[in-house]
């Protein structure tokens, strides 16, 4: 599976608020950063952070570009929450 397809699965899970589907694509030492919030480290902490967001409406998510080169993937787009 390419890194690009992993990012696509992560984006899809995030828009559905599928926390476990999101985390299934991540390593145990994940570092999650959302602008306006502090860094969240580790799957358990990300799970807790996302559970706190569960009362919010689902994000509207648009990907304009998804570029893969070697081990790197850049995803550019807009998210409204």
Short mmCIF file of C-alpha atoms in Angstrom, two decimals:
data_model
loop_
_atom_site.label_atom_id
_atom_site.label_comp_id
_atom_site.label_asym_id
_atom_site.label_seq_id
_atom_site.Cartn_x
_atom_site.Cartn_y
_atom_site.Cartn_z
CA UNK A 1 0.00 0.00 0.00
CA UNK A 2 1.38 3.40 -0.92
CA UNK A 3 1.75 6.22 1.59
CA UNK A 4 -0.67 8.23 -0.53
CA UNK A 5 -3.39 5.59 -0.14
CA UNK A 6 -2.78 5.57 3.64
CA UNK A 7 -3.32 9.35 3.76
CA UNK A 8 -6.51 8.93 1.71
CA UNK A 9 -7.81 6.37 4.23
CA UNK A 10 -6.87 8.66 7.13
CA UNK A 11 -8.69 11.58 5.53
CA UNK A 12 -11.78 9.47 4.87
CA UNK A 13 -11.87 8.16 8.43
CA UNK A 14 -11.37 11.65 9.86
CA UNK A 15 -14.29 13.09 7.91
CA UNK A 16 -16.55 10.30 9.23
CA UNK A 17 -15.24 10.72 12.78
CA UNK A 18 -14.13 7.08 12.59
CA UNK A 19 -11.48 7.32 15.30
CA UNK A 20 -10.47 3.66 15.21
CA UNK A 21 -10.31 3.65 11.40
CA UNK A 22 -8.11 6.74 11.60
CA UNK A 23 -5.83 5.24 14.26
CA UNK A 24 -5.56 1.91 12.41
CA UNK A 25 -3.53 3.74 9.76
CA UNK A 26 -1.19 5.38 12.32
CA UNK A 27 1.85 4.21 14.24
CA UNK A 28 1.75 3.99 18.04
CA UNK A 29 4.00 7.06 18.31
CA UNK A 30 1.69 9.32 16.26
CA UNK A 31 2.06 13.06 16.79
CA UNK A 32 -1.20 14.80 15.87
CA UNK A 33 -1.26 18.54 15.35
CA UNK A 34 -4.33 20.61 14.65
CA UNK A 35 -3.91 24.36 14.30
CA UNK A 36 -5.21 26.11 17.39
CA UNK A 37 -4.62 23.06 19.62
CA UNK A 38 -1.56 21.66 21.34
CA UNK A 39 0.31 18.62 20.00
CA UNK A 40 -1.21 15.27 20.90
CA UNK A 41 1.22 12.36 21.19
CA UNK A 42 0.39 8.65 21.09
CA UNK A 43 -2.70 6.72 20.00
CA UNK A 44 -4.40 6.77 23.40
CA UNK A 45 -4.06 10.55 23.67
CA UNK A 46 -5.30 11.04 20.09
CA UNK A 47 -8.25 8.77 20.88
CA UNK A 48 -9.10 10.93 23.91
CA UNK A 49 -8.66 14.18 21.95
CA UNK A 50 -10.94 12.96 19.16
CA UNK A 51 -13.55 11.72 21.66
CA UNK A 52 -13.71 15.26 23.06
CA UNK A 53 -14.41 16.51 19.51
CA UNK A 54 -17.19 13.95 18.96
CA UNK A 55 -19.95 16.38 19.99
CA UNK A 56 -19.00 18.68 17.13
CA UNK A 57 -20.43 18.36 13.64
CA UNK A 58 -18.50 16.31 11.10
CA UNK A 59 -15.79 18.29 9.32
CA UNK A 60 -16.30 19.40 5.74
CA UNK A 61 -13.09 18.30 4.08
CA UNK A 62 -11.82 19.04 0.57
CA UNK A 63 -8.49 17.82 -0.79
CA UNK A 64 -7.07 19.94 -3.60
CA UNK A 65 -3.77 18.10 -3.97
CA UNK A 66 -2.28 14.88 -2.68
CA UNK A 67 1.34 14.51 -3.73
CA UNK A 68 3.58 11.55 -2.94
CA UNK A 69 7.33 11.47 -3.41
CA UNK A 70 9.36 8.72 -1.78
CA UNK A 71 8.31 8.39 1.86
CA UNK A 72 6.59 11.79 1.94
CA UNK A 73 3.00 12.76 1.24
CA UNK A 74 1.71 16.31 1.12
CA UNK A 75 -2.02 16.88 1.42
CA UNK A 76 -3.34 20.34 0.62
CA UNK A 77 -6.94 21.39 0.96
CA UNK A 78 -9.54 22.95 3.22
CA UNK A 79 -11.32 21.75 6.32
CA UNK A 80 -14.23 23.47 8.00
CA UNK A 81 -15.36 22.40 11.44
#
